[in-house]
Every structure is written in C-alpha cells, then in structure tokens.
Coordinates of C-alpha atoms in Angstrom, one line a residue:
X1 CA 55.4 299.7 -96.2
X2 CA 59.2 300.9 -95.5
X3 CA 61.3 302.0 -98.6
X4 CA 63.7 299.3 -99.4
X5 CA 66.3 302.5 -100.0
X6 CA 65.8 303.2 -96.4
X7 CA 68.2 300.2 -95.4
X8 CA 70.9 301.5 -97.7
X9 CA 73.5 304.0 -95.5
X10 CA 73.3 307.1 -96.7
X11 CA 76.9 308.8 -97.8
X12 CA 78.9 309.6 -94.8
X13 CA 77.1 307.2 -92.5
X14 CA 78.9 303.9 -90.8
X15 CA 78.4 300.9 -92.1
X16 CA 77.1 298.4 -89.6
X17 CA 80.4 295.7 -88.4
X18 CA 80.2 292.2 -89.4
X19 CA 82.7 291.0 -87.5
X20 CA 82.1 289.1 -84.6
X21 CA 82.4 290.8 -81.1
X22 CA 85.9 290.9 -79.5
X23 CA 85.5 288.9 -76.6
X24 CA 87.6 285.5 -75.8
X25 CA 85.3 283.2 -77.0
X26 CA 84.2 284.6 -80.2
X27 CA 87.6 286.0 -81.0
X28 CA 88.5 282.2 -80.1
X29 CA 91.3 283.1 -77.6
X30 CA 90.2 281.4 -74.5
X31 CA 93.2 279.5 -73.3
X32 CA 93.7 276.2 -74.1
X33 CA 96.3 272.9 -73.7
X34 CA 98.8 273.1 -76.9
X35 CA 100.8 269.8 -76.6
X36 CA 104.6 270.4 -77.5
X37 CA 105.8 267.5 -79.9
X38 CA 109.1 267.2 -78.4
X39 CA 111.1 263.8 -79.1
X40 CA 110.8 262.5 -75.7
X41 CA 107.0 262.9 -75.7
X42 CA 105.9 261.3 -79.1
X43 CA 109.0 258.2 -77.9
X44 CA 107.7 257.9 -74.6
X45 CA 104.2 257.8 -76.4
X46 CA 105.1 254.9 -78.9
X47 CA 107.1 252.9 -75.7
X48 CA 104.0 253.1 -73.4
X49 CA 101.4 252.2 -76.0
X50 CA 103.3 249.3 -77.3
X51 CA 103.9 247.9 -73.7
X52 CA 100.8 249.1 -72.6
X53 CA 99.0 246.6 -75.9
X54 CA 101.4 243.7 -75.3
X55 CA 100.8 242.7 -72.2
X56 CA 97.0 243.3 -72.4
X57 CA 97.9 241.0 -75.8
X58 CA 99.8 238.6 -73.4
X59 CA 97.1 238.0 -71.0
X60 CA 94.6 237.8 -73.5
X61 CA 96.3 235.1 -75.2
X62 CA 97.0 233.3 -71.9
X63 CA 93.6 233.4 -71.1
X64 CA 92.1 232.3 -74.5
X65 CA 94.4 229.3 -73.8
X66 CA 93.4 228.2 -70.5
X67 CA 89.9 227.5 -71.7
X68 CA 88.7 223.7 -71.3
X69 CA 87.3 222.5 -75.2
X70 CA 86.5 219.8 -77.2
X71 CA 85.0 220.2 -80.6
X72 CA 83.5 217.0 -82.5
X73 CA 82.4 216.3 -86.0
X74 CA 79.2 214.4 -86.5
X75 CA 78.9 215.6 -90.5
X76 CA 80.4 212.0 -91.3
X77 CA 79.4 209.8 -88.4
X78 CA 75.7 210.7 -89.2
X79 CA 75.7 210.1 -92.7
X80 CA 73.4 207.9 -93.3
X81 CA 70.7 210.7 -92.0
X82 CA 72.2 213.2 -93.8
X83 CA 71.2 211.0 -97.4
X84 CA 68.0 211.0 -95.9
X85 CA 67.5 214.5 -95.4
X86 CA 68.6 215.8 -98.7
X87 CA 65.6 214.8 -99.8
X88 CA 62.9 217.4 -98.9
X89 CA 60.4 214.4 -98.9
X90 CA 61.2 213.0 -96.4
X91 CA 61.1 216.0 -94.0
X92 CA 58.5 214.2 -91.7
X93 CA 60.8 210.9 -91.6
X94 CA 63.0 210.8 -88.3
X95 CA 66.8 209.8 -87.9
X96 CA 68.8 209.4 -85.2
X97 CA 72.2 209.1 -84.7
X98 CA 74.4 208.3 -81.9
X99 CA 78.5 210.0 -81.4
X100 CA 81.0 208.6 -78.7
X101 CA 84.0 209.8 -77.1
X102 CA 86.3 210.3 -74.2
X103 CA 87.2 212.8 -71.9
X104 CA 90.2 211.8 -70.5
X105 CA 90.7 214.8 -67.8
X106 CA 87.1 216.2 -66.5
X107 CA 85.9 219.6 -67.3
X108 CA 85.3 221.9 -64.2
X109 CA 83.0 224.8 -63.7
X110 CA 80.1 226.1 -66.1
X111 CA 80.3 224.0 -69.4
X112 CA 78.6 225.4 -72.4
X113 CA 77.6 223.2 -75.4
X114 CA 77.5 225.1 -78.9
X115 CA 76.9 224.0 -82.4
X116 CA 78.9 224.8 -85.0
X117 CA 78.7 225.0 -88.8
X118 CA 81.3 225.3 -91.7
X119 CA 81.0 226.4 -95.3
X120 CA 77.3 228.4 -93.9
X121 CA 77.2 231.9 -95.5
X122 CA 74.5 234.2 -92.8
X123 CA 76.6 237.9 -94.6
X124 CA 74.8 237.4 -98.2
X125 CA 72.4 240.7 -98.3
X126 CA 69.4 239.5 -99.3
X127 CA 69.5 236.9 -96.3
X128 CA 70.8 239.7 -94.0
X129 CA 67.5 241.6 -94.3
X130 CA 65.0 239.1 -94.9
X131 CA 63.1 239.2 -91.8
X132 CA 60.7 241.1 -90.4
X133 CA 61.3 243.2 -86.9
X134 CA 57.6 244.1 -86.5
X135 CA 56.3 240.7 -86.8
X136 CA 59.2 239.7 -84.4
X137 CA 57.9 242.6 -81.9
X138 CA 54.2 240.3 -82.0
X139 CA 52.6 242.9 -84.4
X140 CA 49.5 242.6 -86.6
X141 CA 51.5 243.9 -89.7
X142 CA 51.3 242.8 -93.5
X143 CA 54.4 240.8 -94.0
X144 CA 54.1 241.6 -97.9
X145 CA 55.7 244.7 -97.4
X146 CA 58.2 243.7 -95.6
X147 CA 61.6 242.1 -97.2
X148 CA 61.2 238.1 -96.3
X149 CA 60.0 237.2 -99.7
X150 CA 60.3 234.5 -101.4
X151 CA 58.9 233.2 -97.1
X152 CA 56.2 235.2 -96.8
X153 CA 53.3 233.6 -97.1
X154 CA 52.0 230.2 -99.2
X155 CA 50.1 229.3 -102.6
X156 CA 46.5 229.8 -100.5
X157 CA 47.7 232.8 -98.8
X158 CA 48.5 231.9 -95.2
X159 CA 51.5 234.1 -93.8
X160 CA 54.2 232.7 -92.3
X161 CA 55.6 233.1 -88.8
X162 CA 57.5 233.4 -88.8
X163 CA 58.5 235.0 -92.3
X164 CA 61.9 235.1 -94.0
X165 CA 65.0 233.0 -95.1
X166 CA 67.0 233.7 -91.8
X167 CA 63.6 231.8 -90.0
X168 CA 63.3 229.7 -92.5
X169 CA 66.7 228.2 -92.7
X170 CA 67.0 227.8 -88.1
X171 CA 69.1 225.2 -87.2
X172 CA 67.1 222.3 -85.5
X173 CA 69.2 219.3 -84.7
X174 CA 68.3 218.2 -81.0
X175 CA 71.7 217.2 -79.3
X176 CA 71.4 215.0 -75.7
X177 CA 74.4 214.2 -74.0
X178 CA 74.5 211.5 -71.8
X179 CA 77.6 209.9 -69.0
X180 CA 78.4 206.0 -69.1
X181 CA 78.9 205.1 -65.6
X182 CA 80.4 202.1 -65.6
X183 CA 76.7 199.5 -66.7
X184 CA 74.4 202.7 -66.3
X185 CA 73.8 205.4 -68.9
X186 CA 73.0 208.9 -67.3
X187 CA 71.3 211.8 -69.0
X188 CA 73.4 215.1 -68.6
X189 CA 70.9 217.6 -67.5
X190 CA 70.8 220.9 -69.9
X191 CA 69.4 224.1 -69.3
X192 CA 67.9 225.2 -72.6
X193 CA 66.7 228.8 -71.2
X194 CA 68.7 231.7 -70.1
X195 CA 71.4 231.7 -72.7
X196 CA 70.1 234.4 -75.3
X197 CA 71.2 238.1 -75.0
X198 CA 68.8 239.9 -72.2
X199 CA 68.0 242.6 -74.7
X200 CA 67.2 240.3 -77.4
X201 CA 64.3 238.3 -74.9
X202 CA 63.3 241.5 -73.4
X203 CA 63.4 243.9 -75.9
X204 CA 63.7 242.4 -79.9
X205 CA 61.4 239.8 -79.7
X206 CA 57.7 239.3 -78.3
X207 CA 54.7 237.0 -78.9
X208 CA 51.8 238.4 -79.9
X209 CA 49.2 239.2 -77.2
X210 CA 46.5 236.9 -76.4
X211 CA 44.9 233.9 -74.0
X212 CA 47.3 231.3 -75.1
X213 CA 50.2 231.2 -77.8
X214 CA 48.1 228.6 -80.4
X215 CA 45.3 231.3 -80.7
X216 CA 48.0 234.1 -81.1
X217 CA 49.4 232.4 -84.2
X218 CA 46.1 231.1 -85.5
X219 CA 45.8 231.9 -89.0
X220 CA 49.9 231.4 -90.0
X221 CA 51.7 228.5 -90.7
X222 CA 55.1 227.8 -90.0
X223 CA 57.9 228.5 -92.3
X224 CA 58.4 225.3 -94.9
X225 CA 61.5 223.7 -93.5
X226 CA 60.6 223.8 -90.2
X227 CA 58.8 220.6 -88.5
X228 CA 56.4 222.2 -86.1
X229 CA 54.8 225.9 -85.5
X230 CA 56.5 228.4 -83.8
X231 CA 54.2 228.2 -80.3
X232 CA 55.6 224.5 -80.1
X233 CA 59.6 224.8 -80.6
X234 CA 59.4 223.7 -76.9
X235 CA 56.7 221.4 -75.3
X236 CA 58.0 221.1 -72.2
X237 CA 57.9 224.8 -71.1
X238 CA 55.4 227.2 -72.5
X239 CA 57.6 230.5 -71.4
X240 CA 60.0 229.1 -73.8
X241 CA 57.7 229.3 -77.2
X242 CA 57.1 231.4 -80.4
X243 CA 59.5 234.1 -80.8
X244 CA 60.9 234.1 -77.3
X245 CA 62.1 231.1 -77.8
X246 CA 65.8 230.9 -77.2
X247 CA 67.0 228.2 -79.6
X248 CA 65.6 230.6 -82.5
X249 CA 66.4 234.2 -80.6
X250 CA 69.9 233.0 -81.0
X251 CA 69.8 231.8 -84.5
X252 CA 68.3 235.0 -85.5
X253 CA 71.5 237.0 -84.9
X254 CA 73.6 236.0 -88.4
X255 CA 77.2 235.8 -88.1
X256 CA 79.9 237.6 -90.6
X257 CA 81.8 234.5 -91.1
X258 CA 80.4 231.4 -93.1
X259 CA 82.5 229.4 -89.8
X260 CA 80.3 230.6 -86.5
X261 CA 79.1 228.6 -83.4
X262 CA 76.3 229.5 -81.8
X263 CA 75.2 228.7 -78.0
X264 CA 73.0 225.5 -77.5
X265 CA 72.9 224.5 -74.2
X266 CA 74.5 224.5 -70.7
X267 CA 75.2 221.9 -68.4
X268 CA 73.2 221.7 -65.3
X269 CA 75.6 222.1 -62.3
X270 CA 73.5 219.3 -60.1
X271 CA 74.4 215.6 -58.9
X272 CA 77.4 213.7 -60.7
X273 CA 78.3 217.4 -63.0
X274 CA 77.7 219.9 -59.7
X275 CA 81.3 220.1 -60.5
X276 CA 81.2 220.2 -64.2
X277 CA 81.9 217.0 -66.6
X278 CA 83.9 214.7 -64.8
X279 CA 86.5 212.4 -67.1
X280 CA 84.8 209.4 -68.7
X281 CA 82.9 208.0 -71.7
X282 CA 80.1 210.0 -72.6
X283 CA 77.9 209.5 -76.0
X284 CA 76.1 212.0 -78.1
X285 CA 72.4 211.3 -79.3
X286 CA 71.6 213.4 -82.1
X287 CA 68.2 213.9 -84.0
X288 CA 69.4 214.8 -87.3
X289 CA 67.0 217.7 -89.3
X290 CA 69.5 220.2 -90.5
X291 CA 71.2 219.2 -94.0
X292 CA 74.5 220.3 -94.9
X293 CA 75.7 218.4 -97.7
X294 CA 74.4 219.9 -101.0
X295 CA 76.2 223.2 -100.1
X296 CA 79.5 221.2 -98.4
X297 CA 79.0 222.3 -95.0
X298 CA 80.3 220.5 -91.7
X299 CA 78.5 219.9 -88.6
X300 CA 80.3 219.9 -85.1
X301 CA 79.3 220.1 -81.7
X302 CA 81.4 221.6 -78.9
X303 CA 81.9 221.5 -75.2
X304 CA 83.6 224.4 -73.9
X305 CA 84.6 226.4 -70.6
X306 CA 84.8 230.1 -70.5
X307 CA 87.0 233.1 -68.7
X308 CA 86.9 236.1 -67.7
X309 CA 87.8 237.2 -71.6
X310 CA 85.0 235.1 -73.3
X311 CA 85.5 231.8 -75.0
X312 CA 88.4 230.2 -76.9
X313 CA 89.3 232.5 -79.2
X314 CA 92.7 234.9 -79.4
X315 CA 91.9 236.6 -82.1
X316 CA 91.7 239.9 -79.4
X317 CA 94.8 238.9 -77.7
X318 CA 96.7 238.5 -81.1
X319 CA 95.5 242.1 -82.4
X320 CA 96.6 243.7 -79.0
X321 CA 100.1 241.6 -79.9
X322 CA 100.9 242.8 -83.4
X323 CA 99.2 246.8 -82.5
X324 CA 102.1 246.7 -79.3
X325 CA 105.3 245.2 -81.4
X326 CA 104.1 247.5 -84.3
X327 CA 104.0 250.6 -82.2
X328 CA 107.5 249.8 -80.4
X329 CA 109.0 249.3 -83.3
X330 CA 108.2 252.3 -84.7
X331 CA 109.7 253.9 -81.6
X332 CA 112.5 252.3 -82.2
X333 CA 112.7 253.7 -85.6
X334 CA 112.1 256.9 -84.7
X335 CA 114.8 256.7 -82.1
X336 CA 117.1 255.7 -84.8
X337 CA 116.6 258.4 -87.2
X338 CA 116.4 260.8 -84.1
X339 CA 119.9 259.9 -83.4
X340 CA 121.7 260.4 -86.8
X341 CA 119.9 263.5 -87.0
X342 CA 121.7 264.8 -84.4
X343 CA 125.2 263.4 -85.0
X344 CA 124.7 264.9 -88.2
X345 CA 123.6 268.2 -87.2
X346 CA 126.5 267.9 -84.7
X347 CA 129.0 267.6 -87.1
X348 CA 127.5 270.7 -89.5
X349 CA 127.6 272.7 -85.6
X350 CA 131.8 272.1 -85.4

C-alpha cells in the first residue's frame, strides 16, 4: 500500500497544471458569428417580423372566415327530455326529439358535424387524471391502484371498463340528420369511423385480446351512466367497439375550456350530398341521454366546412395580428428615440 505522503510534491518539485490545455476549443477561441447590434439591424428586425406576422395574421383571419357553419341549440327545443333525464331513474326510459331548420345557400365539399357543450368543465384535476392508460392499452391490470376512483369498480366488486369520471361522464346523444325533398324525407348518410386522431386508434387505445370483444370484457360492467357495455357502443360494425371506438376515443381527449366541440360525424359525399348539403329544409332527430341542466350547460350541434387552416376559429390569425402591429410599433418607437438621439448628439457635436 502506497504512502498517501508520496502524492504530496516534494519542495522544489512542479506542481501538476489544472488548467485546461491551450488549444481553440478548450481555451474556447474557436471562431464564431458575433452579431453587431447596429440600429439598422435590430429596425430592420422589428419591420420584417411585424410584416412578416401580419400578413400570416391576415390570411389566417381570411381563411377562418371563409369557412361554411351553422351552429344550433337543441338545450331548449328538447326540453321536455332533458326533465326526463335529470332523473337518474329513468336512465333506461327513451326520448326523442326532433330540431328543424333551413339552409338557405348549400354547403359544398366535406361537411363535418360536431357537438358542442357550454358551461362543461373537462380542466378540473381530479377529472384530468381519472382514467386509466393501461386498461385503455387492453391490459389485465388492477384498476384500484389506478386514479379512476370513486368509477372503479361496484358494491359486489365488478370493475368497470371502462373505469373513471372522464368514461363515465361520455357524451351519448345520437344525432341523425335527414333532407326534406319536397313529400320525401331522406336520411343523410354519416360516416361514424375515421374521424379520431391516427395515433389515438393505433397507438392509445386497444381492446383486450381474445375470440370475440363480449368474452374480452367478461367479468366488468360498464360505467353507471352509460346505457350499454363498452363492446356494444356500435352494433352495426364490430371494428368500431370497446375502446377503439371512435365516439369515446374522441371524448377521452378533455378540452381546457369549459366551451369545446368535439367531432361527431361526417357527411357521406354519395347521391343527393356527393357535393355536400345542398340548400333546403333539413330536420334533426335527436335521442336525448346526456343531461345538462343541473350544472347550466347548453347543448348545440354544428355543421361546419374546413380549410386549409382548420376550422372556424381566428383565434391563430388574431395572435399573428396583435404579435405583428406590436412588433412594428415598437420599431417605430425605436426609430423615434433613435432620431432625437442623434439631433441631440448633433447639437452637443457643433
């Protein structure tokens, strides 16, 4: 074992250099861009940011207000059912309700149908987190430990699925749409598939492996304000059940605001609408399940084009507005003060 007073330089002997080695990159000199600061760089800056963000603003804006849309309110019209629901009671009683209206100019191209709610809060925390991702995913896990409680499982121990207040709470008003044609009432055809996010169907959500979807949730029960299990949210198409399904994908993804829309359906471009919605009377027929009154919510159902910038909304375009005039104006202000800096220093010069 060496002396530990071997390591100590003796008197007269170097001491070993700390300092890094003198090359460029230690040393940090390798060269490098310095921007100089000079007025006509940080002006020109400011000009060409601020045109730059208004006319992507503009355009924005422009866009936002070419879309097609038409936004109804069936809280009112559809009273009656909504007295009927706000009794939990009666959650196996049906209602039905019927909403007209007029399109006086047709709608061309793809036309998307969304429901919308007001006064709905999706941001509180403890509704935020109460789900569970790995019984989303189709895995065997023990929902106990996960945060849906108080919708986890029931009195005699059967687990929900699937669990949590987000599931729970799924909007499930059906909404048909149908054309009067003169004496003859057509169905608009609606594609109820293809309108969730491709990661979210591929990648978030999965059923849980096995020979058919009623044996892969045998065991759990669905959540208590929902009127069916999960493997029959859609009867007519069996690709479209359990946690695939895209009515409920959507629904899982909680908005910030407590006023969203989500995505419903989409018009099928075939027949009389290969064109869109032509102008006419049409009539909503609405299976009301989804209460809104004890918490003062509204209800509305919209029919809506969209461009190449999304849907209607310029909230985007307005933000690229104010960011533009807020950065030429500040060029202008430097440009001011730039000025009677120089007269002034002028006058000191003579």
């Amino acid at each position: 074992m060496k002396d530990k007073t071997s390591f100590i330089p003796q008197e007269g002997e170097a001491r070993p250099s700390r300092c890094p080695d003198n090359s460029a990159f230690k040393q940090q000199k390798l060269p490098a861009w310095k921007p100089q600061l000079t007025i006509e760089t940080v002006l020109s800056s400011f000009f060409l940011t601020g045109a730059f963000c208004l006319s992507v603003g503009v355009c924005l804006i422009l866009s936002a207000n070419s879309v097609r849309e038409i936004q109804i309110d069936y809280s009112d019209k559809c009273s009656d059912c909504s007295k009927l629901r706000e009794n939990s009671s009666n959650w196996n009683k049906e209602c039905h309700c019927s909403v007209n209206f007029t399109l006086k100019e047709g709608i061309l191209g793809d036309v998307f149908m969304y429901y919308g709610l007001q006064n709905f809060y999706q941001n509180h925390r403890r509704y935020v987190i109460s789900r569970s991702d790995a019984q989303l995913l189709g895995r065997n896990v023990n929902i106990q430990k996960s945060y849906c409680a108080p919708f986890t499982t029931y009195r005699n121990g059967t687990p929900m699925a699937p669990c949590g207040a987000i599931a729970n709470s799924m909007f499930n008003d059906t909404i048909d749409l149908f054309y009067n044609l003169n004496s003859s009432v057509i169905q608009v055809p609606l594609l109820k598939t293809g309108n969730s996010w491709w990661t979210d169907k591929n990648v978030k959500f999965r059923n849980p492996k096995s020979y058919n979807l009623s044996s892969a949730f045998a065991g759990t029960a669905r959540p208590p304000y929902w009127q069916k299990p999960v493997y029959l949210l859609d009867e007519e198409d069996e690709r479209n059940n359990g946690y695939v399904n895209d009515d409920f994908i959507i629904w899982m993804r909680v908005s910030a605001f407590p006023t969203f829309r989500n995505l419903y359906r989409r018009v099928s471009r075939m027949r009389q609408f290969a064109d869109g919605l032509p102008a006419g009377n049409y009539t909503f027929h609405i299976s009301y399940n989804f209460p809104v009154t004890k918490f003062k919510g509204r209800k509305h159902v919209i029919l809506s084009t969209v461009v190449w910038s999304g849907g209607s909304n310029p909230f985007l375009g307005i933000a690229y507005v104010v960011s533009g005039t807020a950065a030429t104006l500040a060029g202008f202000v430097i440009t001011a003060i730039h000025l009677k800096l120089r007269k002034k220093k002028t006058y000191f010069q003579k």
